[in-house]
């Protein structure tokens, strides 16, 4: 029913009937008696809100002139937007401004679920999407390497295949940057993420870059310095090539920035869009960040603990300062200083190029160093990062500093009042299905463990047989003199020089190696008349220009030469 035709409570005291008519109200005599505390609807007049009309009958509000869902009577009222004794007082549903139409229901600040959140922002689903972002980003990186001469350019700059291969491990994260920008641009609901990604003045600026470099290099450099002082590691100068140094800095920045985009931008912002409590976003993305480092070589419990703490520290930087750039450059400076500058393991991975190099024989586990995972796996480094987290939290409490920028507040107001209960139902079904599938898969594996092991062994044997023939055939059959190759001419040369059948001449070097049986059989078949068995033996070992030693010498020399590259 149109609000202009709905019955409204009687007009304000002292107002003329014609004014009420101009405002769309019925004359006093035509309005039925309505109790003051009754709910009714008014017209588009009476308040400073364009929407007009609203709940009336509230003793605490200015109901006679029809407070709309926002604003007070002609101006903002202190009671606007709160609940009264007899209804919605003052501004009813509205906010703090008198001209706010306030047509949306109030945002429920008590619920930890935000109305603007999507089902894709639920923690396990958002975490899965982050992993998918990494996987598909690697596919895009493979396409970039295929269609662009990345490896050829790397060879021109470095001239070392191993160095180029290691450099590409960092550069391959470029696909994550590309895919993130595509996802953010295509889906309108992700557009607020741009505010956390690009320059924003207060957080992402030049000062943030400097702060990140100092934070990353300072913390990592301090831990390395303490390791050297305590004698846990010894470093020596390796080389400094400015161009390669800058190229590695760029590639490490691509890798570190990609990890921060996935965890502290994409995943963090999705969790903030879904959950009102920031702690869920802070801890949730840090746990995923830690899980992504589990497959790294040499990973330890202390190493994973520090990865988690670094995730928490960087998330607090996002929360208090809204500075993704600080997190990216702190991450870059940490990885670059540890791996490229000092040549230490970075999450268990050692760089092919570094300014300094570690004397591996001198390394030992210590307070600030782990031989398997580097500085990140040490107890001292965990204490340093944990102390920084405590300092940041105390700073926030003492200064009463809250979240610097909530990029989803505006969207939440637009989506207020919508129910997302069905999302919980979908999540429950998905989780039950995943758990059931995992349980069934685990049961099936246990029942067929022996068969799987046998099939795996058979596959390994088949693969070994396919790889070995090309390598084993020359080693085993070359002494027999039957396979084509370098040995065949060497064996046939004495056979060609001796008169008579060539077959016995081929058998002589073959027979001389395993034992004396072949020479004994060949002596009577030799070409010398009479008792020439010993005469046949003498030229085999003593005659100058003898072909038999010539056949034996290359055979003995060539076997190890051809075996070394195969092994």
CSV table of N, CA, C and O in Angstrom, one decimal, residues 237-338:
chain,number,residue,atom,x,y,z
A,237,UNK,N,83.3,-14.0,1.6
A,237,UNK,CA,82.9,-13.3,0.4
A,237,UNK,C,82.9,-14.2,-0.9
A,237,UNK,O,83.9,-14.9,-1.1
A,238,UNK,N,81.9,-14.1,-1.7
A,238,UNK,CA,81.8,-14.9,-2.9
A,238,UNK,C,82.0,-14.1,-4.1
A,238,UNK,O,83.1,-14.1,-4.7
A,239,UNK,N,81.0,-13.3,-4.5
A,239,UNK,CA,81.2,-12.4,-5.6
A,239,UNK,C,80.0,-11.4,-5.6
A,239,UNK,O,79.0,-11.6,-4.9
A,240,UNK,N,80.2,-10.2,-6.2
A,240,UNK,CA,79.2,-9.2,-6.3
A,240,UNK,C,79.1,-8.8,-7.8
A,240,UNK,O,80.1,-8.1,-8.3
A,241,UNK,N,78.0,-9.1,-8.4
A,241,UNK,CA,77.8,-8.7,-9.8
A,241,UNK,C,76.5,-7.8,-9.8
A,241,UNK,O,75.4,-8.3,-9.6
A,242,UNK,N,76.7,-6.5,-10.0
A,242,UNK,CA,75.5,-5.6,-9.8
A,242,UNK,C,74.3,-6.0,-10.6
A,242,UNK,O,73.2,-5.9,-10.1
A,243,UNK,N,74.5,-6.3,-11.9
A,243,UNK,CA,73.3,-6.6,-12.7
A,243,UNK,C,72.6,-7.8,-12.2
A,243,UNK,O,71.3,-7.8,-12.1
A,244,UNK,N,73.3,-8.9,-11.9
A,244,UNK,CA,72.7,-10.1,-11.4
A,244,UNK,C,72.0,-9.8,-10.0
A,244,UNK,O,71.0,-10.4,-9.7
A,245,UNK,N,72.7,-9.0,-9.2
A,245,UNK,CA,72.2,-8.7,-7.9
A,245,UNK,C,70.8,-8.0,-8.1
A,245,UNK,O,69.8,-8.4,-7.3
A,246,UNK,N,70.6,-7.1,-9.0
A,246,UNK,CA,69.4,-6.4,-9.2
A,246,UNK,C,68.3,-7.3,-9.8
A,246,UNK,O,67.1,-7.2,-9.5
A,247,UNK,N,68.8,-8.2,-10.7
A,247,UNK,CA,67.8,-9.2,-11.3
A,247,UNK,C,67.2,-10.1,-10.3
A,247,UNK,O,66.0,-10.3,-10.2
A,248,UNK,N,68.1,-10.6,-9.4
A,248,UNK,CA,67.6,-11.4,-8.3
A,248,UNK,C,66.7,-10.7,-7.4
A,248,UNK,O,65.7,-11.2,-6.9
A,249,UNK,N,67.0,-9.4,-7.1
A,249,UNK,CA,66.1,-8.6,-6.3
A,249,UNK,C,64.7,-8.5,-6.9
A,249,UNK,O,63.7,-8.6,-6.2
A,250,UNK,N,64.7,-8.2,-8.2
A,250,UNK,CA,63.4,-8.1,-8.8
A,250,UNK,C,62.6,-9.5,-8.8
A,250,UNK,O,61.4,-9.5,-8.5
A,251,UNK,N,63.3,-10.6,-9.0
A,251,UNK,CA,62.6,-11.9,-9.0
A,251,UNK,C,62.2,-12.3,-7.6
A,251,UNK,O,61.1,-12.8,-7.4
A,252,UNK,N,63.0,-12.0,-6.6
A,252,UNK,CA,62.6,-12.3,-5.2
A,252,UNK,C,61.4,-11.4,-4.8
A,252,UNK,O,60.5,-11.9,-4.1
A,253,UNK,N,61.4,-10.2,-5.3
A,253,UNK,CA,60.2,-9.3,-5.0
A,253,UNK,C,59.0,-9.9,-5.7
A,253,UNK,O,57.9,-9.8,-5.1
A,254,UNK,N,59.1,-10.4,-6.9
A,254,UNK,CA,57.9,-11.0,-7.5
A,254,UNK,C,57.4,-12.2,-6.7
A,254,UNK,O,56.2,-12.4,-6.5
A,255,UNK,N,58.3,-13.1,-6.2
A,255,UNK,CA,57.9,-14.2,-5.4
A,255,UNK,C,57.3,-13.8,-4.1
A,255,UNK,O,56.3,-14.3,-3.7
A,256,UNK,N,58.0,-13.0,-3.4
A,256,UNK,CA,57.5,-12.5,-2.0
A,256,UNK,C,56.2,-11.8,-2.2
A,256,UNK,O,55.3,-12.0,-1.4
A,257,UNK,N,56.1,-10.9,-3.2
A,257,UNK,CA,54.9,-10.1,-3.3
A,257,UNK,C,53.7,-11.0,-3.7
A,257,UNK,O,52.6,-10.8,-3.2
A,258,UNK,N,54.0,-12.1,-4.5
A,258,UNK,CA,52.9,-13.0,-4.8
A,258,UNK,C,52.4,-13.7,-3.6
A,258,UNK,O,51.1,-13.9,-3.4
A,259,UNK,N,53.2,-14.1,-2.7
A,259,UNK,CA,52.8,-14.8,-1.5
A,259,UNK,C,52.0,-13.8,-0.6
A,259,UNK,O,51.0,-14.2,0.0
A,260,UNK,N,52.4,-12.6,-0.5
A,260,UNK,CA,51.7,-11.6,0.3
A,260,UNK,C,50.3,-11.3,-0.4
A,260,UNK,O,49.3,-11.1,0.3
A,261,UNK,N,50.3,-11.3,-1.7
A,261,UNK,CA,49.0,-11.0,-2.4
A,261,UNK,C,48.0,-12.1,-2.1
A,261,UNK,O,46.8,-11.9,-1.9
A,262,UNK,N,48.5,-13.3,-2.2
A,262,UNK,CA,47.6,-14.5,-1.9
A,262,UNK,C,47.1,-14.5,-0.5
A,262,UNK,O,45.9,-14.7,-0.2
A,263,UNK,N,48.0,-14.3,0.5
A,263,UNK,CA,47.6,-14.4,1.9
A,263,UNK,C,47.1,-13.1,2.5
A,263,UNK,O,46.1,-13.1,3.2
A,264,UNK,N,47.9,-12.1,2.4
A,264,UNK,CA,47.5,-10.8,3.1
A,264,UNK,C,46.7,-9.9,2.3
A,264,UNK,O,46.2,-8.9,2.9
A,265,UNK,N,46.4,-10.2,1.1
A,265,UNK,CA,45.4,-9.4,0.3
A,265,UNK,C,44.2,-10.2,0.0
A,265,UNK,O,43.1,-9.9,0.5
A,266,UNK,N,44.4,-11.2,-0.8
A,266,UNK,CA,43.2,-11.9,-1.3
A,266,UNK,C,42.5,-12.7,-0.2
A,266,UNK,O,41.3,-12.4,0.1
A,267,UNK,N,43.2,-13.5,0.5
A,267,UNK,CA,42.6,-14.3,1.6
A,267,UNK,C,42.2,-13.5,2.8
A,267,UNK,O,41.1,-13.6,3.3
A,268,UNK,N,43.1,-12.6,3.2
A,268,UNK,CA,42.8,-11.7,4.4
A,268,UNK,C,41.5,-10.9,4.1
A,268,UNK,O,40.6,-10.8,5.0
A,269,UNK,N,41.4,-10.3,2.9
A,269,UNK,CA,40.3,-9.4,2.6
A,269,UNK,C,39.0,-10.2,2.5
A,269,UNK,O,37.9,-9.8,2.8
A,270,UNK,N,39.1,-11.4,2.0
A,270,UNK,CA,37.9,-12.3,1.9
A,270,UNK,C,37.4,-12.7,3.3
A,270,UNK,O,36.2,-12.7,3.5
A,271,UNK,N,38.3,-12.9,4.2
A,271,UNK,CA,37.9,-13.3,5.5
A,271,UNK,C,37.4,-12.0,6.3
A,271,UNK,O,36.4,-12.1,7.1
A,272,UNK,N,37.9,-10.9,6.0
A,272,UNK,CA,37.4,-9.6,6.6
A,272,UNK,C,36.0,-9.3,6.0
A,272,UNK,O,35.1,-8.8,6.7
A,273,UNK,N,35.8,-9.7,4.8
A,273,UNK,CA,34.4,-9.4,4.2
A,273,UNK,C,33.4,-10.4,4.8
A,273,UNK,O,32.2,-10.0,4.9
A,274,UNK,N,33.8,-11.5,5.2
A,274,UNK,CA,32.9,-12.5,5.8
A,274,UNK,C,32.7,-12.4,7.3
A,274,UNK,O,31.6,-12.5,7.8
A,275,UNK,N,33.8,-12.2,8.0
A,275,UNK,CA,33.7,-12.2,9.5
A,275,UNK,C,34.0,-10.8,10.0
A,275,UNK,O,34.9,-10.1,9.7
A,276,UNK,N,33.2,-10.5,11.0
A,276,UNK,CA,33.3,-9.1,11.7
A,276,UNK,C,34.5,-9.1,12.6
A,276,UNK,O,35.1,-8.0,12.7
A,277,UNK,N,34.9,-10.2,13.1
A,277,UNK,CA,36.1,-10.2,14.0
A,277,UNK,C,37.4,-10.3,13.2
A,277,UNK,O,37.6,-11.3,12.5
A,278,UNK,N,38.2,-9.3,13.3
A,278,UNK,CA,39.5,-9.3,12.5
A,278,UNK,C,40.4,-10.5,12.9
A,278,UNK,O,41.2,-10.9,12.1
A,279,UNK,N,40.3,-11.0,14.1
A,279,UNK,CA,41.2,-12.0,14.6
A,279,UNK,C,41.0,-13.3,13.7
A,279,UNK,O,42.0,-14.0,13.5
A,280,UNK,N,39.9,-13.5,13.1
A,280,UNK,CA,39.7,-14.6,12.2
A,280,UNK,C,40.5,-14.5,10.9
A,280,UNK,O,41.1,-15.4,10.4
A,281,UNK,N,40.5,-13.2,10.4
A,281,UNK,CA,41.3,-13.0,9.2
A,281,UNK,C,42.8,-13.0,9.5
A,281,UNK,O,43.6,-13.6,8.7
A,282,UNK,N,43.2,-12.5,10.7
A,282,UNK,CA,44.6,-12.5,11.0
A,282,UNK,C,45.2,-14.0,11.2
A,282,UNK,O,46.2,-14.3,10.6
A,283,UNK,N,44.5,-14.7,12.0
A,283,UNK,CA,44.9,-16.1,12.3
A,283,UNK,C,44.7,-17.0,11.1
A,283,UNK,O,45.5,-17.9,10.8
A,284,UNK,N,43.5,-16.8,10.4
A,284,UNK,CA,43.2,-17.7,9.3
A,284,UNK,C,44.2,-17.7,8.2
A,284,UNK,O,44.7,-18.7,7.7
A,285,UNK,N,44.5,-16.5,7.7
A,285,UNK,CA,45.5,-16.4,6.6
A,285,UNK,C,46.9,-16.8,7.0
A,285,UNK,O,47.7,-17.4,6.2
A,286,UNK,N,47.2,-16.7,8.3
A,286,UNK,CA,48.6,-17.1,8.8
A,286,UNK,C,48.7,-18.6,8.8
A,286,UNK,O,49.7,-19.2,8.5
A,287,UNK,N,47.6,-19.3,9.2
A,287,UNK,CA,47.6,-20.7,9.2
A,287,UNK,C,47.8,-21.3,7.8
A,287,UNK,O,48.5,-22.3,7.5
A,288,UNK,N,47.1,-20.7,6.8
A,288,UNK,CA,47.2,-21.1,5.4
A,288,UNK,C,48.6,-20.8,4.9
A,288,UNK,O,49.2,-21.7,4.2
A,289,UNK,N,49.2,-19.7,5.3
A,289,UNK,CA,50.5,-19.3,4.9
A,289,UNK,C,51.5,-20.4,5.5
A,289,UNK,O,52.5,-20.8,4.8
A,290,UNK,N,51.3,-20.8,6.7
A,290,UNK,CA,52.2,-21.8,7.3
A,290,UNK,C,52.0,-23.2,6.5
A,290,UNK,O,53.0,-23.9,6.2
A,291,UNK,N,50.8,-23.5,6.2
A,291,UNK,CA,50.5,-24.8,5.6
A,291,UNK,C,51.2,-24.9,4.2
A,291,UNK,O,51.6,-25.9,3.7
A,292,UNK,N,51.2,-23.8,3.5
A,292,UNK,CA,51.9,-23.7,2.2
A,292,UNK,C,53.4,-23.9,2.2
A,292,UNK,O,54.0,-24.3,1.2
A,293,UNK,N,54.0,-23.8,3.4
A,293,UNK,CA,55.4,-24.0,3.5
A,293,UNK,C,55.8,-25.4,4.0
A,293,UNK,O,56.9,-25.7,4.2
A,294,UNK,N,54.8,-26.2,4.3
A,294,UNK,CA,55.1,-27.5,4.8
A,294,UNK,C,55.8,-28.4,3.9
A,294,UNK,O,56.7,-29.2,4.3
A,295,UNK,N,55.6,-28.3,2.5
A,295,UNK,CA,56.4,-29.2,1.6
A,295,UNK,C,57.8,-28.8,1.4
A,295,UNK,O,58.6,-29.5,0.8
A,296,UNK,N,58.3,-27.6,2.0
A,296,UNK,CA,59.6,-27.2,1.8
A,296,UNK,C,60.6,-28.1,2.3
A,296,UNK,O,60.4,-28.8,3.4
A,297,UNK,N,61.8,-28.3,1.7
A,297,UNK,CA,62.8,-29.2,2.2
A,297,UNK,C,63.4,-28.8,3.5
A,297,UNK,O,63.6,-27.6,3.8
A,298,UNK,N,63.6,-29.8,4.4
A,298,UNK,CA,64.2,-29.5,5.7
A,298,UNK,C,63.3,-28.8,6.6
A,298,UNK,O,63.8,-28.2,7.6
A,299,UNK,N,62.0,-28.8,6.4
A,299,UNK,CA,61.1,-28.1,7.3
A,299,UNK,C,61.1,-28.7,8.7
A,299,UNK,O,61.2,-29.9,8.9
A,300,UNK,N,61.0,-27.8,9.7
A,300,UNK,CA,61.0,-28.2,11.1
A,300,UNK,C,59.8,-27.6,11.8
A,300,UNK,O,59.2,-26.7,11.2
A,301,UNK,N,59.5,-28.0,13.0
A,301,UNK,CA,58.4,-27.4,13.8
A,301,UNK,C,58.7,-26.0,14.1
A,301,UNK,O,57.8,-25.1,14.0
A,302,UNK,N,60.0,-25.7,14.4
A,302,UNK,CA,60.3,-24.3,14.7
A,302,UNK,C,60.2,-23.4,13.5
A,302,UNK,O,59.8,-22.3,13.5
A,303,UNK,N,60.6,-24.0,12.3
A,303,UNK,CA,60.5,-23.3,11.1
A,303,UNK,C,59.0,-22.9,10.7
A,303,UNK,O,58.7,-21.8,10.3
A,304,UNK,N,58.1,-23.9,10.9
A,304,UNK,CA,56.7,-23.6,10.6
A,304,UNK,C,56.1,-22.6,11.6
A,304,UNK,O,55.3,-21.8,11.3
A,305,UNK,N,56.6,-22.7,12.9
A,305,UNK,CA,56.2,-21.7,13.9
A,305,UNK,C,56.5,-20.3,13.5
A,305,UNK,O,55.7,-19.4,13.6
A,306,UNK,N,57.7,-20.1,13.0
A,306,UNK,CA,58.1,-18.8,12.6
A,306,UNK,C,57.4,-18.3,11.4
A,306,UNK,O,57.0,-17.1,11.3
A,307,UNK,N,57.1,-19.2,10.4
A,307,UNK,CA,56.3,-18.8,9.2
A,307,UNK,C,55.0,-18.3,9.7
A,307,UNK,O,54.4,-17.3,9.2
A,308,UNK,N,54.4,-19.0,10.7
A,308,UNK,CA,53.1,-18.6,11.2
A,308,UNK,C,53.2,-17.3,11.9
A,308,UNK,O,52.3,-16.4,11.7
A,309,UNK,N,54.2,-17.1,12.7
A,309,UNK,CA,54.4,-15.8,13.4
A,309,UNK,C,54.6,-14.6,12.4
A,309,UNK,O,54.1,-13.5,12.6
A,310,UNK,N,55.4,-14.9,11.4
A,310,UNK,CA,55.6,-13.8,10.4
A,310,UNK,C,54.2,-13.5,9.7
A,310,UNK,O,53.9,-12.3,9.4
A,311,UNK,N,53.4,-14.5,9.5
A,311,UNK,CA,52.1,-14.2,8.9
A,311,UNK,C,51.2,-13.4,9.8
A,311,UNK,O,50.5,-12.4,9.4
A,312,UNK,N,51.3,-13.6,11.1
A,312,UNK,CA,50.6,-12.8,12.1
A,312,UNK,C,51.1,-11.4,12.1
A,312,UNK,O,50.3,-10.4,12.1
A,313,UNK,N,52.4,-11.2,12.1
A,313,UNK,CA,53.0,-9.9,12.2
A,313,UNK,C,52.6,-9.1,10.9
A,313,UNK,O,52.2,-7.9,11.0
A,314,UNK,N,52.7,-9.7,9.8
A,314,UNK,CA,52.3,-9.0,8.5
A,314,UNK,C,50.8,-8.7,8.5
A,314,UNK,O,50.4,-7.6,8.0
A,315,UNK,N,50.0,-9.5,9.1
A,315,UNK,CA,48.6,-9.3,9.1
A,315,UNK,C,48.2,-8.1,10.0
A,315,UNK,O,47.3,-7.3,9.7
A,316,UNK,N,49.0,-8.0,11.1
A,316,UNK,CA,48.7,-6.9,12.0
A,316,UNK,C,49.2,-5.6,11.4
A,316,UNK,O,48.5,-4.5,11.6
A,317,UNK,N,50.2,-5.6,10.5
A,317,UNK,CA,50.5,-4.4,9.7
A,317,UNK,C,49.4,-4.0,8.8
A,317,UNK,O,49.1,-2.8,8.7
A,318,UNK,N,48.7,-5.0,8.2
A,318,UNK,CA,47.6,-4.7,7.4
A,318,UNK,C,46.5,-4.1,8.2
A,318,UNK,O,45.8,-3.2,7.8
A,319,UNK,N,46.2,-4.7,9.4
A,319,UNK,CA,45.1,-4.3,10.2
A,319,UNK,C,45.3,-2.8,10.7
A,319,UNK,O,44.4,-2.0,10.6
A,320,UNK,N,46.5,-2.6,11.3
A,320,UNK,CA,46.7,-1.3,11.9
A,320,UNK,C,47.1,-0.2,11.0
A,320,UNK,O,46.8,1.0,11.2
A,321,UNK,N,47.7,-0.5,9.9
A,321,UNK,CA,48.2,0.5,9.0
A,321,UNK,C,47.7,0.4,7.5
A,321,UNK,O,48.0,1.3,6.7
A,322,UNK,N,47.0,-0.6,7.2
A,322,UNK,CA,46.5,-0.9,5.9
A,322,UNK,C,47.6,-0.7,4.9
A,322,UNK,O,47.4,0.0,3.8
A,323,UNK,N,48.7,-1.4,5.1
A,323,UNK,CA,49.8,-1.3,4.3
A,323,UNK,C,50.3,-2.6,3.7
A,323,UNK,O,51.1,-3.3,4.4
A,324,UNK,N,49.7,-3.0,2.6
A,324,UNK,CA,50.2,-4.3,2.0
A,324,UNK,C,51.6,-4.1,1.5
A,324,UNK,O,52.4,-5.0,1.4
A,325,UNK,N,52.0,-2.9,1.1
A,325,UNK,CA,53.3,-2.6,0.5
A,325,UNK,C,54.4,-2.9,1.6
A,325,UNK,O,55.5,-3.4,1.3
A,326,UNK,N,54.1,-2.5,2.8
A,326,UNK,CA,55.1,-2.8,3.9
A,326,UNK,C,55.3,-4.3,4.1
A,326,UNK,O,56.4,-4.8,4.2
A,327,UNK,N,54.2,-5.1,4.0
A,327,UNK,CA,54.3,-6.5,4.1
A,327,UNK,C,55.1,-7.1,3.0
A,327,UNK,O,56.0,-8.0,3.2
A,328,UNK,N,54.8,-6.6,1.8
A,328,UNK,CA,55.5,-7.2,0.6
A,328,UNK,C,57.0,-6.9,0.7
A,328,UNK,O,57.8,-7.8,0.4
A,329,UNK,N,57.4,-5.7,1.0
A,329,UNK,CA,58.8,-5.4,1.0
A,329,UNK,C,59.5,-5.9,2.2
A,329,UNK,O,60.8,-6.2,2.2
A,330,UNK,N,58.9,-6.1,3.3
A,330,UNK,CA,59.5,-6.8,4.5
A,330,UNK,C,59.7,-8.3,4.1
A,330,UNK,O,60.8,-8.8,4.5
A,331,UNK,N,58.8,-8.9,3.5
A,331,UNK,CA,58.9,-10.3,3.0
A,331,UNK,C,60.1,-10.4,2.0
A,331,UNK,O,60.9,-11.3,2.1
A,332,UNK,N,60.1,-9.4,1.1
A,332,UNK,CA,61.2,-9.4,0.1
A,332,UNK,C,62.6,-9.2,0.7
A,332,UNK,O,63.5,-10.0,0.4
A,333,UNK,N,62.7,-8.3,1.6
A,333,UNK,CA,64.0,-8.0,2.3
A,333,UNK,C,64.4,-9.2,3.1
A,333,UNK,O,65.6,-9.5,3.1
A,334,UNK,N,63.5,-9.9,3.8
A,334,UNK,CA,63.9,-11.1,4.6
A,334,UNK,C,64.5,-12.1,3.7
A,334,UNK,O,65.6,-12.7,3.9
A,335,UNK,N,63.7,-12.5,2.6
A,335,UNK,CA,64.2,-13.6,1.7
A,335,UNK,C,65.5,-13.2,1.0
A,335,UNK,O,66.4,-14.0,0.8
A,336,UNK,N,65.5,-12.0,0.5
A,336,UNK,CA,66.7,-11.5,-0.3
A,336,UNK,C,67.9,-11.5,0.5
A,336,UNK,O,69.0,-11.9,0.1
A,337,UNK,N,67.9,-10.9,1.7
A,337,UNK,CA,69.1,-10.8,2.6
A,337,UNK,C,69.5,-12.2,3.0
A,337,UNK,O,70.7,-12.4,3.0
A,338,UNK,N,68.6,-13.0,3.3
A,338,UNK,CA,69.0,-14.4,3.8
A,338,UNK,C,69.6,-15.2,2.7
A,338,UNK,O,70.6,-15.9,2.9
